[in-house]
Short mmCIF file of C-alpha atoms in Angstrom, two decimals:
data_model
loop_
_atom_site.label_atom_id
_atom_site.label_comp_id
_atom_site.label_asym_id
_atom_site.label_seq_id
_atom_site.Cartn_x
_atom_site.Cartn_y
_atom_site.Cartn_z
CA MET E 1 117.71 51.20 -118.18
CA ASN E 2 121.16 49.87 -119.01
CA ARG E 3 121.67 46.64 -117.07
CA LYS E 4 125.08 45.07 -116.80
CA ASN E 5 125.18 41.28 -117.01
CA ASP E 6 128.71 40.87 -115.73
CA LYS E 7 130.64 42.52 -112.96
CA GLU E 8 134.29 42.03 -112.13
CA PRO E 9 134.68 39.84 -109.01
CA ALA E 10 136.64 41.19 -106.12
CA ASP E 11 139.81 39.25 -105.26
CA SER E 12 141.42 39.89 -101.91
CA THR E 13 143.68 36.81 -102.10
CA PRO E 14 147.37 37.30 -102.94
CA ALA E 15 148.35 35.95 -106.34
CA ASP E 16 150.75 33.35 -104.89
CA GLU E 17 148.09 31.85 -102.60
CA ALA E 18 145.30 29.46 -103.54
CA PRO E 19 142.04 31.22 -102.72
CA SER E 20 139.89 29.90 -99.92
CA ALA E 21 136.15 29.38 -100.16
CA GLN E 22 135.70 31.92 -97.37
CA THR E 23 137.54 34.73 -99.16
CA ALA E 24 135.99 33.88 -102.55
CA PHE E 25 132.40 34.04 -101.35
CA ALA E 26 131.91 37.78 -101.83
CA SER E 27 133.20 37.64 -105.42
CA TYR E 28 130.35 35.25 -106.23
CA ALA E 29 127.66 36.83 -104.09
CA ALA E 30 128.16 40.57 -104.68
CA PRO E 31 127.37 40.56 -108.43
CA LEU E 32 124.26 38.45 -107.81
CA VAL E 33 123.05 40.86 -105.13
CA ASP E 34 123.67 43.79 -107.49
CA HIS E 35 121.69 42.09 -110.26
CA ALA E 36 118.78 41.27 -107.98
CA ILE E 37 118.61 44.86 -106.68
CA GLU E 38 118.84 46.16 -110.23
CA TYR E 39 115.89 44.08 -111.40
CA ALA E 40 113.89 44.76 -108.23
CA ASN E 41 114.26 48.46 -109.03
CA ALA E 42 113.36 47.81 -112.66
CA VAL E 43 110.03 46.15 -111.92
CA ARG E 44 108.96 49.28 -110.02
CA GLU E 45 109.36 51.28 -113.22
CA ASP E 46 108.71 48.77 -115.98
CA ALA E 47 106.09 46.00 -116.18
CA SER E 48 107.93 43.93 -118.79
CA PRO E 49 107.85 40.12 -118.39
CA GLU E 50 111.62 39.95 -118.89
CA ASP E 51 112.40 42.04 -115.80
CA PHE E 52 110.27 39.78 -113.61
CA HIS E 53 111.90 36.73 -115.15
CA GLN E 54 115.41 38.06 -114.53
CA LEU E 55 114.55 39.05 -110.97
CA ARG E 56 113.39 35.51 -110.22
CA VAL E 57 116.51 34.05 -111.82
CA SER E 58 118.77 36.32 -109.76
CA LEU E 59 117.02 35.35 -106.53
CA ARG E 60 117.16 31.65 -107.37
CA ARG E 61 120.87 31.92 -108.09
CA LEU E 62 121.36 33.64 -104.72
CA ARG E 63 119.46 30.84 -103.00
CA SER E 64 121.65 28.25 -104.72
CA LEU E 65 124.83 30.09 -103.75
CA TRP E 66 123.77 30.25 -100.10
CA TRP E 67 123.02 26.51 -100.31
CA ALA E 68 126.50 25.90 -101.70
CA PHE E 69 128.11 27.74 -98.78
CA GLN E 70 125.79 26.20 -96.20
CA PRO E 71 128.54 24.08 -94.56
CA LEU E 72 130.53 27.25 -93.79
CA LEU E 73 127.69 29.43 -92.52
CA ASP E 74 125.51 29.45 -89.42
CA GLU E 75 122.78 26.93 -90.17
CA GLY E 76 119.88 28.93 -88.78
CA GLU E 77 120.85 32.17 -90.49
CA ASN E 78 121.54 30.36 -93.76
CA THR E 79 118.08 28.78 -93.67
CA ARG E 80 116.47 32.15 -93.01
CA GLN E 81 118.33 33.80 -95.88
CA ARG E 82 117.38 31.08 -98.34
CA ALA E 83 113.76 31.36 -97.18
CA LEU E 84 113.95 35.12 -97.81
CA TYR E 85 115.16 34.61 -101.38
CA LYS E 86 112.37 32.12 -101.97
CA TYR E 87 109.79 34.56 -100.56
CA LEU E 88 110.98 37.38 -102.82
CA ALA E 89 111.10 35.10 -105.86
CA THR E 90 107.55 33.97 -105.12
CA ALA E 91 106.42 37.59 -104.92
CA ALA E 92 107.88 38.25 -108.36
CA GLY E 93 106.48 34.94 -109.57
CA LYS E 94 102.88 35.99 -108.97
CA THR E 95 103.17 38.30 -111.96
CA ARG E 96 105.47 36.05 -113.97
CA ASP E 97 102.95 33.16 -113.80
CA TRP E 98 100.36 35.29 -115.57
CA ASP E 99 102.94 36.27 -118.18
CA ILE E 100 103.63 32.61 -118.89
CA LEU E 101 99.94 31.75 -119.24
CA ILE E 102 99.35 34.72 -121.56
CA GLU E 103 102.39 33.78 -123.67
CA LEU E 104 101.26 30.15 -123.94
CA LEU E 105 97.74 31.03 -124.98
CA ALA E 106 99.02 33.59 -127.49
CA GLN E 107 100.43 30.62 -129.40
CA GLU E 108 96.90 29.22 -129.64
CA SER E 109 95.12 32.42 -130.65
CA GLY E 110 91.86 30.77 -131.57
CA ILE E 111 91.35 29.08 -128.22
CA ALA E 112 91.54 31.99 -125.79
CA ARG E 113 90.58 35.11 -127.69
CA GLY E 114 87.77 36.00 -125.28
CA LEU E 115 89.98 35.43 -122.24
CA THR E 116 92.81 37.77 -123.19
CA PRO E 117 91.44 41.05 -121.71
CA THR E 118 90.59 39.35 -118.41
CA LEU E 119 94.00 37.70 -118.26
CA GLU E 120 95.68 41.06 -118.85
CA ASN E 121 93.60 42.63 -116.05
CA ALA E 122 94.50 39.76 -113.70
CA ARG E 123 98.14 40.24 -114.62
CA GLY E 124 97.80 43.94 -113.76
CA ASP E 125 96.41 43.09 -110.33
CA ALA E 126 99.22 40.61 -109.73
CA LEU E 127 101.75 43.25 -110.82
CA ALA E 128 100.42 45.70 -108.24
CA THR E 129 100.67 43.04 -105.53
CA SER E 130 104.19 42.03 -106.57
CA ARG E 131 105.38 45.62 -106.59
CA GLU E 132 103.85 46.33 -103.18
CA THR E 133 105.38 43.21 -101.64
CA LEU E 134 108.83 43.90 -103.06
CA SER E 135 108.66 47.57 -102.06
CA ASN E 136 107.58 46.78 -98.51
CA ALA E 137 110.33 44.19 -98.22
CA ASP E 138 113.01 46.80 -98.98
CA VAL E 139 114.92 44.41 -101.23
CA LYS E 140 118.06 46.54 -101.42
CA HIS E 141 118.48 46.70 -97.65
CA LEU E 142 117.69 43.02 -97.10
CA LEU E 143 120.10 41.75 -99.74
CA ARG E 144 122.92 44.11 -98.77
CA GLU E 145 122.54 43.08 -95.13
CA ALA E 146 122.51 39.38 -96.04
CA LEU E 147 125.70 39.83 -98.08
CA SER E 148 127.44 41.79 -95.32
CA SER E 149 126.42 39.32 -92.61
CA ALA E 150 127.58 36.24 -94.52
CA THR E 151 130.82 37.87 -95.68
CA ARG E 152 131.62 39.01 -92.15
CA GLU E 153 131.00 35.53 -90.75
CA LEU E 154 133.20 33.87 -93.37
CA ASN E 155 136.02 36.41 -93.12
CA THR E 156 136.26 36.00 -89.35
CA ALA E 157 136.24 32.19 -89.44
CA HIS E 158 139.46 30.63 -88.12
CA GLU E 159 139.42 27.71 -90.51
CA ARG E 160 140.13 28.11 -94.22
CA VAL E 161 138.99 25.63 -96.89
CA PRO E 162 140.66 25.67 -100.33
CA LEU E 163 138.15 26.93 -102.87
CA GLY E 164 138.83 24.15 -105.38
CA LYS E 165 138.30 21.40 -102.83
CA PHE E 166 135.18 23.02 -101.46
CA ALA E 167 133.67 23.64 -104.91
CA ASN E 168 134.23 20.05 -106.01
CA GLN E 169 132.60 18.74 -102.82
CA ARG E 170 129.51 20.90 -103.18
CA VAL E 171 129.10 20.14 -106.88
CA ALA E 172 129.44 16.42 -106.10
CA ALA E 173 126.74 16.71 -103.43
CA SER E 174 124.44 18.47 -105.91
CA GLU E 175 125.13 15.81 -108.55
CA ARG E 176 124.19 13.04 -106.10
CA THR E 177 120.88 14.77 -105.35
CA LEU E 178 120.10 15.09 -109.05
CA LYS E 179 120.87 11.42 -109.70
CA LYS E 180 118.59 10.33 -106.84
CA ARG E 181 115.75 12.49 -108.10
CA MET E 182 116.19 11.28 -111.66
CA LYS E 183 116.04 7.69 -110.48
CA ARG E 184 112.88 8.41 -108.48
CA ALA E 185 111.25 10.14 -111.45
CA ARG E 186 112.06 7.26 -113.80
CA HIS E 187 110.03 4.93 -111.57
CA ALA E 188 107.27 7.42 -110.76
CA LYS E 189 103.79 7.23 -112.20
CA ARG E 190 103.19 9.51 -115.13
CA SER E 191 100.73 11.51 -113.02
CA ASN E 192 103.38 12.22 -110.35
CA TYR E 193 104.43 15.66 -111.51
CA THR E 194 106.21 16.40 -108.21
CA ALA E 195 108.89 13.82 -109.01
CA PHE E 196 109.56 15.51 -112.35
CA HIS E 197 109.53 18.96 -110.77
CA ASP E 198 112.14 17.82 -108.22
CA VAL E 199 114.42 16.78 -111.10
CA ARG E 200 114.05 20.22 -112.65
CA LYS E 201 114.92 22.01 -109.40
CA ALA E 202 117.93 19.78 -108.71
CA GLY E 203 119.17 20.24 -112.27
CA LYS E 204 118.82 23.99 -112.06
CA LYS E 205 120.76 24.13 -108.79
CA LEU E 206 123.59 22.01 -110.21
CA ARG E 207 123.80 24.19 -113.30
CA TYR E 208 124.07 27.32 -111.17
CA LEU E 209 126.88 25.73 -109.13
CA LEU E 210 128.75 24.79 -112.30
CA GLU E 211 128.41 28.39 -113.47
CA PHE E 212 129.73 29.68 -110.13
CA PHE E 213 132.61 27.27 -109.71
CA GLY E 214 133.43 26.19 -113.27
CA PRO E 215 137.00 27.60 -113.45
CA VAL E 216 138.13 25.83 -110.25
CA LEU E 217 136.50 22.42 -110.79
CA LYS E 218 138.44 19.28 -111.63
CA GLY E 219 137.83 17.89 -115.09
CA GLY E 220 135.56 19.14 -117.82
CA ARG E 221 131.84 19.49 -117.30
CA LYS E 222 130.72 20.08 -120.87
CA ARG E 223 128.74 16.85 -121.03
CA THR E 224 127.04 17.60 -117.71
CA VAL E 225 126.14 21.13 -118.78
CA LYS E 226 124.69 19.82 -122.05
CA ARG E 227 122.57 17.32 -120.13
CA LEU E 228 121.39 20.01 -117.71
CA LYS E 229 120.37 22.30 -120.57
CA GLN E 230 118.30 19.44 -122.01
CA ILE E 231 116.61 18.89 -118.65
CA GLN E 232 115.91 22.56 -118.11
CA LYS E 233 114.41 23.04 -121.55
CA ARG E 234 112.26 19.89 -121.56
CA PHE E 235 111.17 20.07 -117.93
CA GLY E 236 110.78 23.85 -118.06
CA THR E 237 108.17 23.66 -120.80
CA LEU E 238 106.34 21.03 -118.75
CA ASN E 239 106.43 23.27 -115.68
CA ASP E 240 105.00 26.19 -117.67
CA ILE E 241 102.00 24.08 -118.66
CA VAL E 242 101.39 22.70 -115.16
CA ALA E 243 101.73 26.14 -113.51
CA SER E 244 99.39 27.69 -116.09
CA GLU E 245 96.81 24.97 -115.63
CA MET E 246 96.88 25.48 -111.85
CA LEU E 247 96.63 29.25 -112.23
CA LEU E 248 93.62 28.93 -114.49
CA ARG E 249 91.87 26.49 -112.14
CA ASP E 250 92.62 28.64 -109.09
CA ASN E 251 91.03 31.63 -110.82
CA ALA E 252 88.13 29.81 -112.49
CA ALA E 253 85.50 32.07 -110.92
CA LEU E 254 87.32 35.21 -112.08
CA LEU E 255 87.55 33.96 -115.65
CA ALA E 256 84.20 32.16 -115.92
CA ALA E 257 82.37 34.91 -117.78
CA SER E 258 85.27 35.88 -120.03
CA GLY E 259 85.51 32.97 -122.44
CA ASP E 260 85.56 29.23 -122.86
CA THR E 261 87.85 28.26 -120.00
CA ASP E 262 86.89 24.61 -120.40
CA ALA E 263 88.39 24.56 -123.87
CA VAL E 264 91.58 26.17 -122.58
CA LEU E 265 91.81 23.68 -119.71
CA GLN E 266 91.32 20.80 -122.11
CA TRP E 267 94.13 22.11 -124.28
CA LEU E 268 96.42 22.53 -121.26
CA LYS E 269 95.60 19.02 -120.06
CA LYS E 270 96.46 17.60 -123.46
CA GLU E 271 99.71 19.59 -123.54
CA ARG E 272 100.60 18.47 -120.01
CA LYS E 273 100.28 14.80 -120.94
CA ARG E 274 102.31 15.32 -124.10
CA ARG E 275 105.09 17.13 -122.29
CA MET E 276 105.11 14.59 -119.45
CA ARG E 277 105.73 11.87 -122.04
CA SER E 278 108.48 13.99 -123.54
CA ALA E 279 110.13 14.58 -120.14
CA ALA E 280 109.90 10.87 -119.26
CA GLY E 281 111.45 9.99 -122.60
CA LEU E 282 114.39 12.28 -121.94
CA LEU E 283 114.97 10.71 -118.53
CA ARG E 284 115.27 7.27 -120.11
CA THR E 285 118.10 8.48 -122.34
CA LEU E 286 120.18 10.18 -119.61
#
């Protein structure tokens, strides 16, 4: 399947007028909706880890965009839409989590050789569940309706907010959240993974906003983007280990007869501690 990564944004604003946030919304949201539908269709036909990964990314970006436009949208409806994107991303994530565990253990071939067939079978079961959930949800209809509803609400609003002003305000709000979470994580106990996970989520949201609004923001953001890439890489590898360890523990009974799960858990525990130290070290330098 040929998947396009970029689509031309629609622009209904005259060239001599500064665009408003309300009129610009669809140019951000429509390509994301198209991508999400594209990958939702792809996972029905193809079981590749990359399609599930890209579907989750598309849904997370949609959730971040709806958060960005939260001040301009009905609060209740906005909350419901963001919950929907999270639900769909979680459905895709049930398969993606197995992919991550399998990929991690493939790097340590000697430690999980006996587990591999059982992990692949468990991944197949998760795939069937993910596909059923996404099919029953009718992703295309839900996302198209969410886009239409939000666009209609924004286009009929009496007030207009300059896009540049709005974008800078929302990015600033996201930056404040990230700084607070980084401060909390710096003072958290090494065992408090939640504090580190909150940094990762806040950093990811800010990076998405910078990608959305980059051309209309005041000042350069190269340093910020570089820092966010560092956070995502370092904290992402930590999250992979923690999620894999939880998945293995939650399915201990299923995997008990398939190999030495204790050895795998010991390796994951060791990796978690190492990557926690690495993440904490990065925080001290930022």
